[in-house]
XYZ file of C-alpha atoms in Angstrom:
705
model
C -33.972 3.199 25.144
C -32.726 -0.276 24.222
C -33.216 -2.819 26.981
C -29.541 -3.873 27.085
C -28.469 -0.220 27.349
C -30.965 0.376 30.130
C -29.558 -2.642 31.971
C -26.015 -1.331 31.480
C -26.910 2.063 32.954
C -28.842 0.427 35.806
C -25.767 -1.667 36.579
C -23.512 1.406 36.494
C -25.811 3.123 38.965
C -26.004 0.052 41.220
C -23.840 -1.079 44.113
C -21.263 -2.964 41.969
C -19.639 -4.574 45.030
C -17.809 -7.118 42.881
C -15.864 -4.296 41.216
C -14.803 -2.543 44.401
C -11.305 -1.192 44.901
C -9.408 -3.560 47.182
C -6.793 -1.427 48.935
C -3.637 -2.463 50.665
C -4.540 -2.177 54.343
C -1.273 -1.540 56.186
C -1.523 -3.503 59.450
C 1.268 -1.565 61.134
C 0.798 -1.085 64.892
C -0.511 -2.720 68.054
C -3.654 -4.450 66.852
C -6.985 -4.727 68.606
C -9.971 -6.645 67.395
C -12.239 -3.672 68.029
C -10.186 -1.328 65.857
C -9.753 -3.893 63.088
C -13.517 -4.403 62.939
C -14.193 -0.675 63.211
C -11.925 0.171 60.312
C -13.556 -2.456 58.114
C -16.957 -0.952 58.907
C -15.607 2.484 58.022
C -14.226 1.203 54.717
C -17.546 -0.430 53.915
C -19.420 2.826 54.540
C -17.220 4.504 51.912
C -18.004 1.919 49.244
C -14.859 -0.160 49.795
C -15.930 -3.802 49.756
C -12.589 -5.570 50.069
C -9.058 -5.296 51.467
C -5.599 -6.778 51.112
C -4.482 -7.544 54.680
C -0.895 -6.350 54.448
C 1.427 -6.824 57.457
C 3.629 -3.735 57.477
C 6.519 -2.227 59.371
C 5.374 -0.970 62.770
C 3.929 -4.214 64.142
C 5.357 -4.583 67.679
C 8.000 -7.245 68.281
C 5.708 -8.959 70.780
C 3.387 -9.938 67.945
C 5.453 -12.488 66.073
C 4.678 -12.938 62.396
C 2.668 -16.131 61.711
C 2.335 -16.898 65.434
C -0.920 -18.131 66.943
C -1.525 -14.657 68.360
C -1.057 -13.240 64.861
C -3.492 -15.703 63.335
C -6.053 -15.047 66.054
C -6.203 -11.432 64.866
C -6.245 -12.404 61.188
C -9.083 -14.884 61.709
C -11.076 -12.230 63.561
C -10.477 -9.788 60.700
C -11.525 -12.235 57.998
C -14.588 -13.291 60.007
C -15.548 -9.623 60.378
C -15.103 -9.072 56.646
C -17.347 -12.046 55.912
C -20.058 -10.658 58.190
C -19.807 -7.316 56.363
C -19.979 -9.010 52.952
C -16.467 -7.869 52.122
C -13.739 -9.732 50.237
C -10.222 -10.384 51.510
C -6.941 -10.890 49.712
C -4.176 -12.393 51.830
C -0.665 -10.984 51.490
C 2.008 -13.676 51.417
C 4.887 -11.854 53.069
C 5.861 -9.644 55.927
C 6.765 -7.122 54.187
C 8.337 -7.395 50.704
C 9.645 -8.650 48.317
C 7.785 -11.923 48.635
C 9.234 -15.382 49.149
C 11.014 -15.259 52.520
C 8.273 -15.267 55.207
C 9.893 -12.350 57.046
C 13.142 -14.321 57.205
C 11.570 -17.520 58.546
C 12.568 -19.540 55.451
C 16.273 -18.906 56.048
C 15.898 -19.316 59.811
C 14.485 -22.772 59.151
C 17.552 -23.658 57.068
C 20.511 -21.294 56.380
C 21.112 -23.206 53.122
C 17.938 -21.531 51.800
C 19.493 -18.033 51.778
C 19.475 -16.132 48.474
C 22.471 -16.883 46.245
C 24.177 -14.971 43.449
C 27.263 -14.994 41.293
C 29.874 -12.296 41.759
C 33.523 -11.534 41.120
C 36.122 -12.655 43.661
C 39.888 -12.342 44.030
C 40.268 -15.847 45.435
C 38.831 -19.242 44.421
C 38.221 -19.849 48.104
C 35.632 -17.041 48.256
C 32.781 -19.236 47.033
C 32.129 -22.009 44.542
C 34.054 -21.241 41.349
C 31.855 -20.931 38.276
C 34.483 -19.513 35.877
C 38.018 -18.183 35.910
C 40.592 -17.155 36.598
C 40.646 -14.183 34.229
C 42.781 -11.173 34.978
C 43.175 -12.487 38.507
C 39.403 -12.698 39.092
C 36.960 -15.567 39.508
C 33.229 -15.808 39.029
C 31.962 -17.487 42.161
C 28.639 -18.652 43.540
C 27.960 -17.563 47.123
C 25.229 -16.221 49.410
C 24.496 -12.687 48.240
C 23.405 -11.268 51.590
C 20.141 -9.982 50.144
C 17.435 -8.947 52.570
C 13.789 -7.934 52.511
C 11.902 -5.191 54.313
C 10.506 -6.642 57.539
C 7.450 -5.803 59.651
C 9.191 -4.613 62.828
C 11.185 -1.450 63.410
C 14.862 -2.310 62.976
C 14.097 -4.592 59.998
C 14.133 -2.056 57.200
C 16.631 -1.676 54.373
C 20.171 -1.368 55.696
C 19.179 -2.117 59.281
C 20.903 -4.865 61.237
C 17.835 -7.031 61.694
C 16.528 -6.864 58.120
C 15.215 -10.384 57.337
C 17.306 -12.569 55.062
C 15.976 -13.107 51.552
C 15.331 -16.699 50.553
C 16.582 -18.439 47.410
C 13.374 -18.426 45.369
C 15.099 -20.318 42.531
C 15.439 -23.259 44.939
C 12.372 -25.510 44.946
C 13.009 -26.652 48.513
C 13.169 -23.061 49.736
C 9.973 -22.165 47.872
C 8.231 -25.231 49.295
C 9.275 -24.112 52.774
C 7.907 -20.621 52.047
C 4.551 -22.115 51.027
C 4.538 -24.392 54.078
C 5.209 -21.483 56.448
C 2.723 -19.056 54.900
C 0.092 -20.398 52.524
C -0.429 -23.718 54.258
C -0.747 -22.113 57.673
C -3.180 -19.468 56.453
C -5.274 -22.284 54.993
C -5.253 -24.256 58.237
C -6.626 -21.258 60.125
C -8.984 -19.908 57.461
C -10.058 -22.897 55.391
C -13.794 -22.124 55.637
C -13.278 -18.686 54.051
C -11.242 -19.791 51.042
C -13.107 -19.394 47.762
C -15.789 -17.146 49.247
C -14.574 -14.325 51.487
C -10.910 -14.952 50.655
C -10.466 -14.544 46.906
C -6.712 -14.449 46.449
C -3.132 -14.507 47.669
C -1.030 -11.482 46.761
C 2.641 -12.048 45.894
C 4.686 -8.870 45.684
C 7.482 -8.290 43.148
C 9.619 -11.365 43.966
C 13.320 -10.623 43.586
C 15.839 -13.456 43.269
C 18.578 -11.571 45.105
C 16.328 -9.776 47.554
C 17.288 -6.158 48.248
C 20.717 -4.572 48.770
C 22.725 -7.380 47.151
C 25.171 -5.224 45.217
C 27.650 -6.711 42.771
C 25.690 -9.947 42.317
C 23.692 -11.496 39.518
C 20.843 -13.947 40.247
C 21.786 -17.578 40.746
C 20.858 -20.544 42.912
C 22.759 -23.052 44.972
C 24.151 -25.811 42.744
C 22.725 -24.296 39.540
C 25.841 -24.748 37.394
C 25.070 -28.244 36.106
C 21.559 -27.244 35.085
C 22.866 -24.119 33.363
C 25.329 -26.170 31.345
C 22.710 -28.800 30.516
C 20.507 -26.041 29.096
C 23.337 -24.999 26.755
C 24.962 -22.269 28.823
C 28.718 -21.822 28.926
C 29.894 -20.534 32.331
C 33.111 -19.192 30.786
C 31.001 -16.716 28.832
C 29.329 -15.232 31.917
C 32.087 -12.617 32.047
C 29.830 -10.677 29.655
C 27.478 -9.999 32.548
C 30.144 -8.270 34.582
C 31.356 -6.352 31.521
C 27.778 -5.019 31.208
C 27.518 -6.333 27.663
C 24.240 -6.964 25.880
C 24.718 -9.997 23.656
C 23.491 -13.529 23.034
C 25.228 -14.806 26.164
C 23.584 -12.314 28.505
C 20.231 -12.795 26.760
C 20.513 -16.573 27.214
C 21.422 -16.145 30.890
C 18.496 -13.817 31.607
C 16.047 -16.096 29.818
C 17.393 -19.086 31.772
C 16.942 -17.305 35.109
C 13.488 -16.049 34.106
C 12.291 -19.532 33.174
C 13.628 -21.038 36.391
C 11.889 -18.331 38.436
C 8.686 -19.000 36.516
C 8.844 -22.757 37.003
C 10.060 -22.814 40.602
C 8.347 -19.802 42.149
C 5.399 -18.542 40.122
C 4.143 -21.940 39.015
C 4.324 -23.345 42.548
C 2.267 -20.481 43.943
C -0.132 -20.563 41.021
C -0.736 -24.300 41.404
C -1.269 -23.914 45.152
C -3.895 -21.230 44.616
C -5.761 -23.346 42.063
C -5.784 -26.268 44.483
C -7.245 -24.020 47.199
C -9.909 -22.297 45.091
C -8.441 -18.800 45.082
C -6.506 -16.627 42.632
C -2.818 -15.885 42.522
C -2.694 -12.095 42.575
C 0.012 -9.458 42.830
C 2.616 -8.573 40.251
C 6.073 -9.428 38.943
C 9.096 -7.209 39.544
C 9.166 -5.180 36.317
C 6.560 -3.182 34.411
C 7.258 -5.063 31.167
C 7.216 -8.575 32.663
C 4.323 -9.633 30.470
C 5.212 -13.316 29.974
C 5.185 -13.853 33.747
C 1.551 -12.753 33.874
C 0.418 -16.179 32.670
C 0.908 -17.555 36.184
C -1.394 -14.955 37.725
C -5.089 -15.747 37.712
C -5.535 -12.003 38.069
C -2.566 -10.519 36.182
C -1.198 -7.436 37.883
C 1.224 -4.540 37.829
C 2.464 -1.836 40.189
C 2.208 1.933 39.571
C 4.570 3.650 42.016
C 6.962 6.589 42.411
C 5.223 8.696 39.759
C 6.928 6.689 37.016
C 4.080 7.876 34.851
C 2.351 11.123 35.741
C 0.399 14.038 34.291
C 3.481 16.245 34.115
C 5.597 13.578 32.380
C 2.833 12.400 30.082
C 1.340 8.955 30.169
C 3.024 7.451 27.113
C 6.749 7.828 27.758
C 9.300 5.691 29.539
C 9.648 1.991 30.211
C 6.909 1.989 32.841
C 4.305 3.448 30.490
C 3.545 -0.099 29.313
C 2.365 -1.423 32.682
C -1.348 -0.661 32.268
C -1.633 -2.627 29.067
C 0.905 -5.205 30.233
C -1.597 -6.634 32.707
C -4.789 -5.909 30.753
C -3.631 -7.212 27.379
C -2.148 -10.325 28.970
C -5.526 -10.897 30.639
C -7.392 -10.332 27.366
C -5.419 -12.927 25.462
C -5.441 -15.471 28.288
C -9.178 -15.135 28.904
C -8.768 -13.776 32.446
C -11.739 -11.683 33.650
C -9.789 -9.326 35.867
C -6.412 -7.650 35.942
C -5.105 -5.406 38.688
C -2.807 -2.556 39.549
C -1.313 -1.734 42.924
C -1.659 1.981 42.380
C -0.747 5.390 43.862
C 2.190 4.161 45.972
C 4.535 7.082 46.685
C 3.136 8.927 43.648
C 3.984 12.232 45.304
C 4.755 15.565 43.705
C 8.232 17.144 43.818
C 9.514 14.353 46.048
C 7.539 15.771 48.985
C 6.101 13.005 51.194
C 2.305 13.042 51.236
C 2.071 15.607 48.407
C -0.461 13.650 46.382
C -3.660 15.359 45.291
C -7.202 14.251 44.626
C -6.729 15.380 41.031
C -3.651 13.178 40.754
C -5.628 10.197 42.000
C -8.336 10.747 39.381
C -5.697 11.045 36.635
C -4.040 7.774 37.634
C -7.387 5.957 37.801
C -8.247 7.138 34.296
C -4.759 6.364 32.997
C -5.146 2.764 34.123
C -8.824 2.327 33.222
C -8.593 3.511 29.623
C -5.774 0.984 29.158
C -7.996 -1.816 30.436
C -7.180 -2.233 34.135
C -10.302 -3.365 36.006
C -9.218 -4.012 39.593
C -7.721 -1.157 41.597
C -5.550 -1.900 44.624
C -4.916 1.526 46.215
C -1.593 1.825 48.030
C -2.535 2.243 50.822
C -4.966 2.594 53.730
C -3.006 2.827 57.002
C -4.228 1.114 60.158
C -2.113 3.612 62.100
C -0.333 6.895 61.370
C 1.265 7.021 64.789
C 4.826 8.325 65.022
C 7.118 6.960 62.296
C 4.341 4.947 60.706
C 3.042 7.968 58.838
C 6.436 8.306 57.112
C 6.602 4.752 55.741
C 5.886 4.933 52.009
C 3.220 7.663 52.246
C 0.653 8.812 51.410
C -2.310 7.146 52.998
C -4.795 7.517 50.139
C -7.798 6.552 52.267
C -8.826 7.278 55.858
C -5.743 9.367 56.638
C -6.327 11.825 53.836
C -8.444 14.932 53.320
C -10.950 13.299 50.968
C -11.975 10.397 53.198
C -15.400 11.803 54.114
C -16.168 11.943 50.394
C -14.255 8.817 49.345
C -17.390 7.095 48.054
C -17.143 9.320 44.986
C -13.814 7.672 44.194
C -14.848 4.138 45.094
C -18.022 4.439 42.983
C -15.990 5.754 40.074
C -13.470 2.919 40.313
C -16.339 0.444 40.459
C -17.950 1.878 37.338
C -14.838 1.844 35.198
C -13.901 -1.614 36.515
C -17.357 -2.886 35.584
C -16.974 -1.473 32.067
C -13.587 -3.140 31.590
C -14.764 -6.533 32.868
C -16.447 -9.077 30.567
C -16.036 -6.627 27.715
C -13.887 -6.637 24.606
C -12.038 -3.721 23.091
C -12.180 -3.164 19.333
C -8.439 -2.990 18.687
C -7.458 -3.816 15.116
C -3.698 -3.649 15.750
C -1.601 -6.284 17.521
C 1.821 -5.109 18.717
C 4.145 -8.071 19.184
C 6.167 -8.116 22.390
C 7.853 -10.227 25.037
C 8.992 -9.719 28.615
C 11.333 -6.777 28.896
C 10.721 -5.805 25.281
C 7.379 -4.093 24.935
C 7.476 -1.328 22.281
C 7.109 2.171 23.743
C 8.063 4.967 21.338
C 6.555 3.018 18.444
C 3.060 3.015 19.990
C 2.984 6.619 21.192
C 1.397 7.836 17.899
C -1.377 5.261 18.391
C -2.303 6.829 21.727
C -2.078 10.354 20.371
C -4.259 9.538 17.349
C -6.801 7.396 19.222
C -5.864 4.203 17.359
C -6.490 1.271 19.665
C -3.957 -1.546 19.869
C -3.215 -4.514 22.096
C 0.157 -5.934 23.027
C 0.421 -9.596 22.031
C 3.171 -11.807 23.420
C 5.174 -13.709 20.866
C 4.799 -16.798 23.048
C 1.028 -16.592 22.389
C 1.370 -16.919 18.613
C 1.031 -20.695 18.720
C -2.472 -20.148 20.124
C -3.443 -17.816 17.264
C -5.217 -18.608 14.017
C -5.160 -16.827 10.669
C -8.640 -16.266 9.257
C -9.329 -14.107 6.204
C -6.027 -12.329 6.597
C -6.616 -11.566 10.267
C -4.670 -12.702 13.320
C -7.236 -14.233 15.690
C -6.799 -15.124 19.353
C -9.158 -15.340 22.343
C -12.016 -13.685 20.443
C -9.884 -10.809 19.130
C -9.313 -10.288 15.409
C -6.387 -8.127 14.324
C -6.186 -6.645 10.831
C -2.682 -5.300 11.385
C 0.447 -6.508 13.146
C 3.398 -4.404 14.288
C 6.592 -6.378 14.806
C 8.702 -8.976 13.064
C 6.884 -9.633 9.768
C 8.456 -13.084 9.544
C 6.456 -14.263 12.557
C 3.024 -13.638 11.022
C 3.575 -13.141 7.277
C -0.084 -13.770 6.389
C -1.325 -10.581 8.119
C -0.707 -7.018 6.941
C 2.231 -5.527 8.804
C 2.625 -1.879 9.671
C 5.553 0.138 10.946
C 3.551 3.136 12.091
C 0.109 4.696 12.103
C 0.366 5.730 8.446
C -0.138 2.105 7.487
C -3.780 2.215 8.620
C -6.345 3.524 6.156
C -8.716 6.331 7.144
C -11.792 4.132 6.830
C -10.111 1.551 9.073
C -9.699 4.123 11.814
C -12.283 3.918 14.569
C -12.578 7.236 16.381
C -11.556 10.284 14.349
C -11.100 13.814 15.665
C -11.624 16.861 13.463
C -8.317 18.289 14.689
C -5.270 16.584 16.223
C -5.966 15.790 19.847
C -2.788 14.365 21.374
C -4.036 14.149 24.959
C -7.316 12.380 24.208
C -7.282 8.682 25.064
C -9.998 6.394 23.785
C -11.101 2.793 23.984
C -13.990 1.260 22.062
C -15.703 -1.405 24.166
C -18.354 -4.014 23.483
C -20.088 -5.386 26.576
C -23.338 -7.369 26.587
C -23.802 -6.435 22.906
C -23.550 -2.732 23.764
C -20.998 -0.705 21.801
C -19.497 2.257 23.663
C -16.519 4.601 23.779
C -14.693 5.498 26.979
C -12.819 8.779 26.545
C -10.259 10.316 28.899
C -8.520 13.680 28.963
C -4.921 12.888 29.871
C -3.783 16.503 29.674
C -4.188 19.754 31.590
C -6.201 21.739 29.058
C -9.819 21.475 27.920
C -10.588 19.159 25.008
C -13.423 20.670 22.961
C -13.588 18.739 19.733
C -15.792 17.214 17.071
C -15.303 13.466 16.732
C -16.802 10.799 14.518
C -17.219 7.044 14.794
C -18.298 4.412 12.258
C -21.984 3.557 11.879
C -25.432 5.078 11.805
C -26.816 5.351 15.313
C -27.682 7.608 18.197
C -25.350 8.404 21.082
C -26.071 8.422 24.823
C -23.613 10.158 27.142
C -23.023 8.729 30.609
C -21.016 10.728 33.140
C -19.076 8.123 35.106
C -18.276 10.530 37.950
C -21.811 11.816 38.609
C -23.861 8.903 37.262
C -25.961 11.236 35.098
C -27.162 10.310 31.607
C -27.794 12.595 28.642
C -28.836 12.431 25.011
C -26.151 13.557 22.552
C -26.800 15.897 19.653
C -25.322 14.605 16.395
C -23.406 16.773 13.916
C -23.023 16.578 10.140
C -19.870 14.693 9.174
C -19.005 16.235 5.828
C -15.267 15.701 6.332
C -15.660 11.905 6.224
C -18.331 11.487 3.571
C -16.478 8.524 2.048
C -17.188 6.456 5.170
C -20.534 6.101 6.924
C -19.965 7.755 10.271
C -21.759 9.738 12.951
C -20.244 12.851 14.454
C -20.776 14.646 17.743
C -19.036 17.143 19.961
C -17.107 16.203 23.064
C -15.961 18.518 25.821
C -13.613 17.143 28.442
C -12.081 19.321 31.115
C -8.798 18.351 32.727
C -9.234 15.165 34.825
C -12.558 14.447 33.125
C -13.764 11.301 31.392
C -16.959 10.382 29.570
C -18.717 7.278 28.314
C -20.576 7.471 24.995
C -22.980 4.603 24.324
C -24.183 3.720 20.822
C -27.931 3.122 20.484
C -30.203 2.177 17.586
C -33.319 3.535 19.303
C -34.404 7.035 20.209
C -34.063 8.019 23.863
C -36.934 10.455 24.239
C -36.710 10.343 28.024
C -33.223 11.851 27.961
C -32.325 15.502 27.502
C -29.094 16.855 26.095
C -26.498 18.224 28.460
C -27.072 21.965 28.705
C -24.241 24.421 28.468
C -23.873 25.562 32.083
C -24.083 29.170 33.151
C -20.634 29.549 34.705
C -20.469 32.114 37.516
C -16.874 32.679 38.565
C -16.719 33.751 42.217
C -12.948 33.565 42.660
C -12.513 37.302 43.079
C -15.716 37.764 45.073
C -14.976 35.107 47.685
C -13.931 36.668 50.994
C -11.904 34.762 53.598
C -14.016 34.647 56.770
C -12.398 31.922 58.858
C -9.334 29.724 59.040
C -8.209 26.723 61.070
C -4.453 26.246 60.891
C -4.598 22.949 62.774
C -6.992 21.407 60.228
C -5.584 23.398 57.307
C -9.013 24.698 56.371
C -10.075 28.115 55.103
C -13.664 29.306 54.786
C -14.719 31.820 52.154
C -18.087 33.451 51.545
C -19.357 35.122 48.391
C -22.671 36.743 47.567
C -24.505 36.009 44.370
C -27.510 38.117 43.420
C -29.919 36.187 41.238
C -32.171 38.369 39.085
C -33.518 35.251 37.424
C -32.851 31.564 37.992
C -32.537 29.135 35.070
C -31.446 26.080 37.064
C -28.223 25.842 35.036
C -26.136 28.035 37.319
C -22.701 26.627 38.145
C -20.483 28.354 40.696
C -16.773 28.254 39.927
C -13.683 29.100 41.956
C -9.997 28.619 41.358
C -8.488 27.101 44.474
C -6.083 24.588 45.958
C -6.976 21.913 47.040
C -10.271 20.218 48.134
C -13.290 22.547 47.994
C -16.662 21.909 49.625
C -19.465 24.220 48.511
C -22.620 25.269 50.378
C -25.367 27.291 48.754
C -27.693 29.049 51.200
C -26.579 26.630 53.897
C -27.150 23.470 51.827
C -24.364 21.214 50.611
C -23.814 21.721 46.879
C -20.945 19.308 46.351
C -17.228 18.742 46.686
C -14.458 19.160 44.136
C -10.895 17.859 44.241
C -9.240 19.686 41.344
C -9.460 22.847 39.271
C -11.752 23.924 37.752
C -13.833 23.678 40.923
C -17.446 23.808 39.760
C -20.704 23.267 41.643
C -24.257 22.880 40.340
C -26.207 25.359 42.430
C -29.191 26.078 40.193
C -31.675 24.100 42.278
C -30.449 25.664 45.527
C -30.631 29.304 44.501
C -33.362 31.753 45.454
C -34.278 35.129 43.934
C -32.165 37.948 45.285
C -29.123 37.541 47.526
C -27.595 34.064 47.880
C -24.774 33.052 50.192
C -22.212 30.765 48.593
C -19.724 29.323 51.082
C -16.533 27.492 50.145
C -14.497 25.457 52.626
C -11.017 24.761 51.249
C -8.887 22.024 52.807
C -5.146 22.002 52.134
C -3.092 19.030 51.040
C -2.368 16.365 53.650
C 1.356 17.100 53.321
C 0.716 20.187 55.449
C -0.513 18.004 58.281
C 2.082 15.253 58.172
C 5.313 16.889 56.979
C 7.306 20.034 57.564
C 6.355 21.386 54.158
C 3.822 24.156 53.588
C 1.789 23.476 50.482
C -0.210 26.594 49.530
C -3.964 26.220 49.753
C -7.040 28.370 49.493
C -8.838 30.389 46.831
C -6.390 32.172 44.575
């Protein structure tokens, strides 16, 4: 085996602490130093090597946000993380959206409250911006926006919800930084740049929340708006819900002010203090804003994309590549996603499955995301805390004992997507709020790799030999306005790409197969994901003349791959091989120029379906567990025996009293060949039902079908 491939596989099978998931850790109850330390130790034992310390609703009123008592607990937590060789990301708010310091910015000066423009019947109801027209005025006034706070009584619509600050006002933003960032630095200076790697800012919103009837503005902004070329008398278009040059100018003006006042200030502060600005902007297509993030990020919540909807439809389907492609073209090593938040089925709180989690990880990874921020691990599930934006996807869920399987998997795919380059030949031009969606769906479905490229990046591009070149990427084709890059071949759809220019080809259409071709440390490889529910069993071909090594990213096992004749593509030099991906499965195929005699091919397993033979022997309604036993009589043992059951939801298997593995989704399969004995074998299955059964009034069916 080639030395660089051996090193790659050794790395994949190593600890990979740098690539750990870094979950939101909801600090949401009475806090003790012992429990804070104990939970960190528990996380570490499950392969979680970092956390975002996230103050969350449920903190008692006696513990004031940013008080000395608060910082005493934070310092203890960070010190404990350092001793455990864990990383910490600080969260800049209490709770969200960011920019208000749990209302402290406005408490320091009421003039810093969020401002908007709205319609009024009287010129005395604010500062007149335009009017009268039809008896109405456009006026500037405080919008009454709030944020979600960290104490009970401070949530949306509640009387004590903290006031949102005017984050278009430089003085208000400076006060926010003074109250939060500066004070964290005073208390934790020695940990910045080592244990503390970033500050997380969370979907800043100019108006805050619950400011109905307003459009974003800032105190005294009129003169600046006019100086930029805006006509206040034309702002009536906003309230008429028109989409025209006036509204486009207004939105661009507000966006640029937010960028310059808020994002740039935070970004500059983080640079000066040797950490990264992390987090994400408010919208899934806010790609231009990513330039201020040292680790560009996005936010996958509310099942906006999901297996049942498909991963390529809707405005939020761009978010994975929004952060990753921005990072690629800006030369950022990492990009993140705050993932799994409220991604529940059928609107049922807590109804989130282990299979769902694997699907979302793969959905993000194959699009280039390489830092996972699971939403969330709860410090406490006591009383109402368990109902605040569930589910807990870590210690409060059924898979926690086995969570290292997930953390190792996230580490492996994050490692692959870091310091690597994808082989996209297509650049899709875009800008914030306008990232093509329907146009790129055929690329996904036909395994044609592309990268979104912001129009604002074109001045950093070069044209070489008819290719658009930027940040080490070379694009043969451009989709978008052909006047912007006339020297490069433009395409309108996938038909504009020649067969020999296609990278991965399937023998038959394979709409749910997602693919990315990566080059890392001079190793060429293909990461393939099944984004559907059915089995993908297909012959594929890739350019070149080489051997193929298969690496199973879930199990860490490596196999040789048998090549097939590729008569269908004789006009291009290609190698062909068979892939088989079950639902929720992914594979890595590594290209090698040397024989791998030490590897064997993956054998076709001997599937033994025990669904109908499994007998219910025990049940625990308090733990939502059912135990089943089946007998398997082995006349001969080949070592390839795989026991299969159809069940919901998590299944642990024991063969003759020895643990044979755990499975989180159908088809539940367990390698039992090495545990079998001649004659009668006892196969035991323990099925644990979804956590929604434990924490809600719903009854989610579970057990062997």
